[in-house]
Amino acid sequence: MLKNKSIFGAFCGLMTGICWGVSGVFGQFLFETRGIETAWLVPIRLTSAGILLLIYLFVTNREEVIRLAKNRRDFIQTILAGVCGTMMFQLTFFGTVQRSNAGTATVLQYLAPVMIMVYVCVRKKKLPKKLETLSILLAIGGIFLISTHGNIHSLVMTPEALMWGIGCAFFMFLNTVIPESLYERHPSTVVVGWALLFGGIVLSCVFRPWKYTVRFDAAVWVSLFFIIIGGSVAAYLFYANSVKWIGPTKASLFSCIEPVTATILSALWLKTDFIWIDLIGFVLILSTVFILSRTGD
């Protein structure tokens, strides 16, 4: 029985990463072939996913949805997480996809665990351990290879794309740290549902997506389905089940298939060019996740 639960947890972790990776590639497809802007896509994604996830949770776990809404302190913290964490993370992620590609964006966001490690060291006033120091060096090396292909005198990524990618990692860090205590008192899916909704509402007020002209065809609708349903609602439900059965560390490791999925799919489908030195950079950054998962606090 325990073995079956572990297998199911691993499956859910893998599906989380696949859903996120496919979502990023469909975003790249919309940017490259339909001229859609990040400022339109992200508010639509957040608001729609938040509404759908909360409807699902209201049917399956109504008491927890209402309990969080009635707790003033936790609700304010959830709004803060939605605006400063979820909203900004999604905005910078798809901004990076639009300015580079889905594979690169998904890899750069995995600089966040290194940022979290540095934050913990500063908060606890301690120096990084040897493996933690190694992870910092690997992350720096990975960024260097991806952005320069080993030539210090030139950039193969635009400075704008690189800054958006690093910003994506920073806001992923905030998206992890800000709601951390909320997850101890409320189901993670309930927190995420409210955060998605409030992030989407605020971003909609800023960018007013209803003012954009979008030509809807079958490809756009299919893409939105995978981005909203697959990459948000299904992905977070898969992740919650993965954490439940195998714990957050293993769930995070299995979900690391996300950049692999995004890189392979964007290369095969959208003909995105990657060379061997890009892949080495990807490996260096992703290796930090596995290294940090084996270090204690």
CSV table of C-alpha atoms in Angstrom, one decimal:
chain,number,residue,atom,x,y,z
A,1,MET,CA,0.0,0.0,0.0
A,2,LEU,CA,2.8,2.4,1.0
A,3,LYS,CA,4.6,1.6,-2.3
A,4,ASN,CA,1.5,2.4,-4.3
A,5,LYS,CA,1.2,5.7,-2.5
A,6,SER,CA,4.8,6.5,-3.3
A,7,ILE,CA,4.4,5.7,-6.9
A,8,PHE,CA,1.2,7.8,-7.1
A,9,GLY,CA,3.0,10.7,-5.4
A,10,ALA,CA,5.9,10.4,-7.9
A,11,PHE,CA,3.5,10.3,-10.8
A,12,CYS,CA,1.8,13.5,-9.5
A,13,GLY,CA,5.1,15.2,-9.1
A,14,LEU,CA,6.1,14.3,-12.7
A,15,MET,CA,2.7,15.5,-14.0
A,16,THR,CA,3.1,18.8,-12.2
A,17,GLY,CA,6.4,19.5,-14.0
A,18,ILE,CA,5.0,18.3,-17.3
A,19,CYS,CA,1.9,20.5,-17.0
A,20,TRP,CA,4.0,23.6,-16.1
A,21,GLY,CA,6.5,22.8,-19.0
A,22,VAL,CA,3.7,22.4,-21.6
A,23,SER,CA,2.0,25.5,-20.3
A,24,GLY,CA,5.2,27.6,-21.0
A,25,VAL,CA,5.6,26.2,-24.5
A,26,PHE,CA,2.0,27.1,-25.4
A,27,GLY,CA,2.7,30.6,-24.1
A,28,GLN,CA,5.7,30.8,-26.4
A,29,PHE,CA,3.5,29.6,-29.3
A,30,LEU,CA,1.0,32.4,-28.6
A,31,PHE,CA,3.7,35.0,-28.5
A,32,GLU,CA,5.5,33.8,-31.6
A,33,THR,CA,2.5,33.0,-33.9
A,34,ARG,CA,-0.4,35.0,-32.7
A,35,GLY,CA,1.2,38.2,-31.5
A,36,ILE,CA,-0.3,37.9,-28.0
A,37,GLU,CA,1.3,40.0,-25.3
A,38,THR,CA,2.3,39.0,-21.7
A,39,ALA,CA,0.2,41.9,-20.4
A,40,TRP,CA,-2.9,40.2,-21.9
A,41,LEU,CA,-2.1,36.5,-21.2
A,42,VAL,CA,-1.1,36.7,-17.6
A,43,PRO,CA,-4.1,38.5,-16.1
A,44,ILE,CA,-6.4,36.2,-18.1
A,45,ARG,CA,-4.5,33.1,-16.8
A,46,LEU,CA,-4.4,34.2,-13.2
A,47,THR,CA,-8.0,35.3,-12.9
A,48,SER,CA,-9.5,32.3,-14.8
A,49,ALA,CA,-7.4,29.8,-13.0
A,50,GLY,CA,-8.1,31.4,-9.6
A,51,ILE,CA,-11.9,31.3,-10.2
A,52,LEU,CA,-11.9,27.7,-11.5
A,53,LEU,CA,-9.7,26.4,-8.7
A,54,LEU,CA,-11.8,28.1,-6.0
A,55,ILE,CA,-15.0,26.7,-7.6
A,56,TYR,CA,-13.5,23.2,-7.5
A,57,LEU,CA,-12.3,23.7,-3.9
A,58,PHE,CA,-15.7,25.3,-2.8
A,59,VAL,CA,-17.4,22.1,-4.0
A,60,THR,CA,-14.8,19.7,-2.5
A,61,ASN,CA,-13.5,21.6,0.5
A,62,ARG,CA,-15.9,24.5,1.2
A,63,GLU,CA,-15.0,24.8,4.9
A,64,GLU,CA,-11.3,25.5,4.3
A,65,VAL,CA,-12.0,28.1,1.6
A,66,ILE,CA,-14.4,30.0,3.9
A,67,ARG,CA,-12.1,29.5,7.0
A,68,LEU,CA,-9.2,31.3,5.2
A,69,ALA,CA,-11.5,34.1,4.0
A,70,LYS,CA,-12.8,34.7,7.5
A,71,ASN,CA,-9.3,34.9,9.0
A,72,ARG,CA,-8.4,38.6,8.5
A,73,ARG,CA,-4.7,38.3,9.2
A,74,ASP,CA,-4.2,35.2,7.0
A,75,PHE,CA,-6.4,36.6,4.2
A,76,ILE,CA,-4.3,39.8,4.1
A,77,GLN,CA,-1.2,37.7,3.9
A,78,THR,CA,-2.7,35.6,1.1
A,79,ILE,CA,-3.5,38.8,-0.9
A,80,LEU,CA,0.1,39.9,-0.3
A,81,ALA,CA,1.3,36.5,-1.6
A,82,GLY,CA,-1.0,36.8,-4.6
A,83,VAL,CA,0.3,40.2,-5.6
A,84,CYS,CA,3.9,40.2,-4.6
A,85,GLY,CA,4.5,36.5,-5.2
A,86,THR,CA,2.1,34.7,-7.6
A,87,MET,CA,1.3,37.7,-9.8
A,88,MET,CA,4.8,39.0,-10.2
A,89,PHE,CA,6.2,35.5,-10.7
A,90,GLN,CA,3.8,34.7,-13.5
A,91,LEU,CA,4.3,38.0,-15.1
A,92,THR,CA,8.1,37.8,-15.2
A,93,PHE,CA,8.0,34.1,-16.2
A,94,PHE,CA,5.9,34.7,-19.3
A,95,GLY,CA,7.8,37.9,-19.9
A,96,THR,CA,11.0,35.8,-20.0
A,97,VAL,CA,9.3,33.3,-22.4
A,98,GLN,CA,8.2,36.2,-24.7
A,99,ARG,CA,11.8,37.6,-24.7
A,100,SER,CA,13.6,34.2,-25.0
A,101,ASN,CA,11.9,30.8,-25.0
A,102,ALA,CA,10.1,28.5,-22.7
A,103,GLY,CA,13.1,26.2,-22.0
A,104,THR,CA,15.3,29.1,-20.9
A,105,ALA,CA,12.6,30.7,-18.8
A,106,THR,CA,11.8,27.5,-16.9
A,107,VAL,CA,15.5,26.9,-16.2
A,108,LEU,CA,16.2,30.4,-15.0
A,109,GLN,CA,13.3,30.2,-12.5
A,110,TYR,CA,15.2,27.4,-10.8
A,111,LEU,CA,17.7,29.9,-9.5
A,112,ALA,CA,15.0,30.5,-6.8
A,113,PRO,CA,16.2,27.6,-4.6
A,114,VAL,CA,19.7,29.2,-4.4
A,115,MET,CA,18.1,32.5,-3.5
A,116,ILE,CA,16.1,30.8,-0.8
A,117,MET,CA,19.3,29.2,0.6
A,118,VAL,CA,21.1,32.5,0.7
A,119,TYR,CA,18.0,34.1,2.4
A,120,VAL,CA,18.0,31.3,5.1
A,121,CYS,CA,21.8,31.8,5.7
A,122,VAL,CA,21.3,35.6,6.1
A,123,ARG,CA,18.3,35.1,8.4
A,124,LYS,CA,20.1,32.6,10.6
A,125,LYS,CA,23.3,34.6,10.4
A,126,LYS,CA,25.4,31.6,9.3
A,127,LEU,CA,27.8,31.0,6.4
A,128,PRO,CA,26.8,28.6,3.6
A,129,LYS,CA,27.9,25.0,3.8
A,130,LYS,CA,30.3,23.6,1.3
A,131,LEU,CA,27.5,22.1,-0.9
A,132,GLU,CA,25.5,25.3,-0.6
A,133,THR,CA,28.6,27.3,-1.8
A,134,LEU,CA,28.9,24.8,-4.7
A,135,SER,CA,25.3,25.4,-5.6
A,136,ILE,CA,25.9,29.1,-5.8
A,137,LEU,CA,28.9,28.7,-8.1
A,138,LEU,CA,27.0,26.2,-10.3
A,139,ALA,CA,24.1,28.7,-10.6
A,140,ILE,CA,26.5,31.5,-11.6
A,141,GLY,CA,28.2,29.2,-14.1
A,142,GLY,CA,24.9,28.1,-15.6
A,143,ILE,CA,23.8,31.7,-16.1
A,144,PHE,CA,27.1,32.6,-17.6
A,145,LEU,CA,26.9,29.7,-20.2
A,146,ILE,CA,23.3,30.4,-21.1
A,147,SER,CA,23.7,34.1,-21.5
A,148,THR,CA,27.2,34.2,-23.2
A,149,HIS,CA,27.9,30.7,-24.6
A,150,GLY,CA,31.2,30.9,-22.9
A,151,ASN,CA,32.3,34.2,-24.5
A,152,ILE,CA,32.6,36.9,-21.8
A,153,HIS,CA,32.6,39.7,-24.5
A,154,SER,CA,29.2,38.9,-25.9
A,155,LEU,CA,25.6,38.1,-24.9
A,156,VAL,CA,23.5,35.6,-26.8
A,157,MET,CA,20.5,36.5,-24.7
A,158,THR,CA,19.3,40.1,-24.7
A,159,PRO,CA,20.1,41.9,-21.4
A,160,GLU,CA,16.3,42.4,-21.1
A,161,ALA,CA,15.6,38.7,-21.3
A,162,LEU,CA,18.3,37.9,-18.8
A,163,MET,CA,17.0,40.5,-16.3
A,164,TRP,CA,13.4,39.2,-16.7
A,165,GLY,CA,14.7,35.7,-16.1
A,166,ILE,CA,16.5,36.6,-12.9
A,167,GLY,CA,13.5,38.6,-11.9
A,168,CYS,CA,11.3,35.5,-12.4
A,169,ALA,CA,13.6,33.5,-10.1
A,170,PHE,CA,13.4,36.3,-7.5
A,171,PHE,CA,9.6,36.5,-7.5
A,172,MET,CA,9.5,32.7,-7.4
A,173,PHE,CA,11.5,33.0,-4.3
A,174,LEU,CA,9.0,35.5,-2.8
A,175,ASN,CA,6.2,33.3,-4.0
A,176,THR,CA,7.7,30.5,-1.8
A,177,VAL,CA,8.7,32.6,1.2
A,178,ILE,CA,5.6,34.9,1.7
A,179,PRO,CA,2.9,32.2,2.0
A,180,GLU,CA,5.2,29.7,3.9
A,181,SER,CA,3.4,30.1,7.2
A,182,LEU,CA,0.0,30.0,5.6
A,183,TYR,CA,0.7,26.5,4.3
A,184,GLU,CA,1.1,25.4,8.0
A,185,ARG,CA,-2.5,26.6,8.8
A,186,HIS,CA,-4.4,26.0,5.5
A,187,PRO,CA,-4.3,23.6,2.6
A,188,SER,CA,-1.9,24.8,-0.1
A,189,THR,CA,-4.4,24.6,-2.9
A,190,VAL,CA,-6.8,27.0,-1.0
A,191,VAL,CA,-4.0,29.5,-0.5
A,192,VAL,CA,-3.0,29.2,-4.2
A,193,GLY,CA,-6.6,29.6,-5.4
A,194,TRP,CA,-7.1,32.9,-3.5
A,195,ALA,CA,-3.6,34.1,-4.5
A,196,LEU,CA,-4.2,33.4,-8.2
A,197,LEU,CA,-7.5,35.3,-8.0
A,198,PHE,CA,-6.2,38.4,-6.3
A,199,GLY,CA,-3.1,38.4,-8.4
A,200,GLY,CA,-5.3,38.3,-11.5
A,201,ILE,CA,-7.6,41.0,-10.4
A,202,VAL,CA,-4.8,43.4,-9.6
A,203,LEU,CA,-3.0,42.7,-12.8
A,204,SER,CA,-6.2,43.1,-14.8
A,205,CYS,CA,-6.7,46.6,-13.2
A,206,VAL,CA,-3.1,47.5,-14.2
A,207,PHE,CA,-3.1,46.2,-17.8
A,208,ARG,CA,-6.8,46.1,-18.6
A,209,PRO,CA,-6.7,43.0,-20.9
A,210,TRP,CA,-10.1,43.8,-22.3
A,211,LYS,CA,-8.6,46.7,-24.3
A,212,TYR,CA,-6.4,44.3,-26.3
A,213,THR,CA,-7.5,42.9,-29.6
A,214,VAL,CA,-7.0,39.2,-29.8
A,215,ARG,CA,-8.1,37.0,-32.8
A,216,PHE,CA,-9.5,33.8,-31.3
A,217,ASP,CA,-9.1,30.7,-33.4
A,218,ALA,CA,-8.9,27.0,-32.4
A,219,ALA,CA,-5.2,27.1,-31.7
A,220,VAL,CA,-5.6,30.1,-29.3
A,221,TRP,CA,-8.5,28.3,-27.4
A,222,VAL,CA,-6.4,25.1,-27.2
A,223,SER,CA,-3.4,27.0,-26.0
A,224,LEU,CA,-5.5,28.8,-23.3
A,225,PHE,CA,-6.9,25.5,-22.2
A,226,PHE,CA,-3.4,24.1,-21.6
A,227,ILE,CA,-2.1,27.3,-20.0
A,228,ILE,CA,-5.1,27.8,-17.6
A,229,ILE,CA,-6.4,24.3,-16.9
A,230,GLY,CA,-3.3,22.3,-17.4
A,231,GLY,CA,-0.6,24.7,-16.3
A,232,SER,CA,-2.5,26.2,-13.3
A,233,VAL,CA,-5.5,24.2,-12.0
A,234,ALA,CA,-4.4,20.7,-12.8
A,235,ALA,CA,-0.7,21.4,-12.0
A,236,TYR,CA,-1.4,22.7,-8.5
A,237,LEU,CA,-3.8,19.8,-7.7
A,238,PHE,CA,-1.1,17.3,-8.9
A,239,TYR,CA,1.5,19.1,-6.8
A,240,ALA,CA,-0.7,19.1,-3.7
A,241,ASN,CA,-1.2,15.3,-4.0
A,242,SER,CA,2.5,14.8,-4.6
A,243,VAL,CA,3.4,16.7,-1.5
A,244,LYS,CA,0.7,14.7,0.5
A,245,TRP,CA,2.1,11.3,-0.5
A,246,ILE,CA,5.9,11.8,-0.8
A,247,GLY,CA,6.6,15.1,0.9
A,248,PRO,CA,7.7,18.6,-0.5
A,249,THR,CA,11.3,17.7,-1.1
A,250,LYS,CA,10.7,14.7,-3.4
A,251,ALA,CA,7.7,16.5,-5.0
A,252,SER,CA,9.9,19.4,-5.9
A,253,LEU,CA,12.5,17.1,-7.4
A,254,PHE,CA,10.1,15.2,-9.5
A,255,SER,CA,8.5,18.5,-10.8
A,256,CYS,CA,12.0,19.4,-12.1
A,257,ILE,CA,11.0,17.6,-15.2
A,258,GLU,CA,9.4,21.0,-16.2
A,259,PRO,CA,12.4,22.5,-18.0
A,260,VAL,CA,13.2,19.2,-19.7
A,261,THR,CA,9.6,19.1,-21.0
A,262,ALA,CA,9.7,22.7,-22.1
A,263,THR,CA,13.1,22.4,-23.8
A,264,ILE,CA,12.2,19.3,-25.7
A,265,LEU,CA,8.8,20.4,-26.7
A,266,SER,CA,9.8,23.9,-27.8
A,267,ALA,CA,12.7,22.4,-29.8
A,268,LEU,CA,10.6,19.8,-31.6
A,269,TRP,CA,7.4,21.8,-32.1
A,270,LEU,CA,8.5,25.5,-32.3
A,271,LYS,CA,12.0,24.7,-33.7
A,272,THR,CA,13.7,26.7,-30.9
A,273,ASP,CA,17.5,26.4,-31.3
A,274,PHE,CA,19.5,25.0,-28.4
A,275,ILE,CA,23.2,24.1,-28.6
A,276,TRP,CA,25.2,21.9,-26.4
A,277,ILE,CA,26.5,24.7,-24.3
A,278,ASP,CA,22.9,25.8,-23.5
A,279,LEU,CA,22.2,22.3,-22.2
A,280,ILE,CA,25.3,22.3,-20.0
A,281,GLY,CA,24.1,25.6,-18.5
A,282,PHE,CA,20.7,24.1,-17.9
A,283,VAL,CA,22.3,21.1,-16.2
A,284,LEU,CA,24.4,23.3,-14.0
A,285,ILE,CA,21.4,25.3,-12.8
A,286,LEU,CA,19.1,22.3,-12.3
A,287,SER,CA,21.8,20.4,-10.4
A,288,THR,CA,21.6,23.0,-7.6
A,289,VAL,CA,18.1,21.8,-6.9
A,290,PHE,CA,19.3,18.3,-6.2
A,291,ILE,CA,22.3,19.5,-4.2
A,292,LEU,CA,20.2,21.7,-2.0
A,293,SER,CA,17.6,19.0,-1.5
A,294,ARG,CA,20.4,17.0,0.3
A,295,THR,CA,21.6,19.7,2.6
A,296,GLY,CA,20.0,20.4,5.9
A,297,ASP,CA,19.2,23.8,7.4
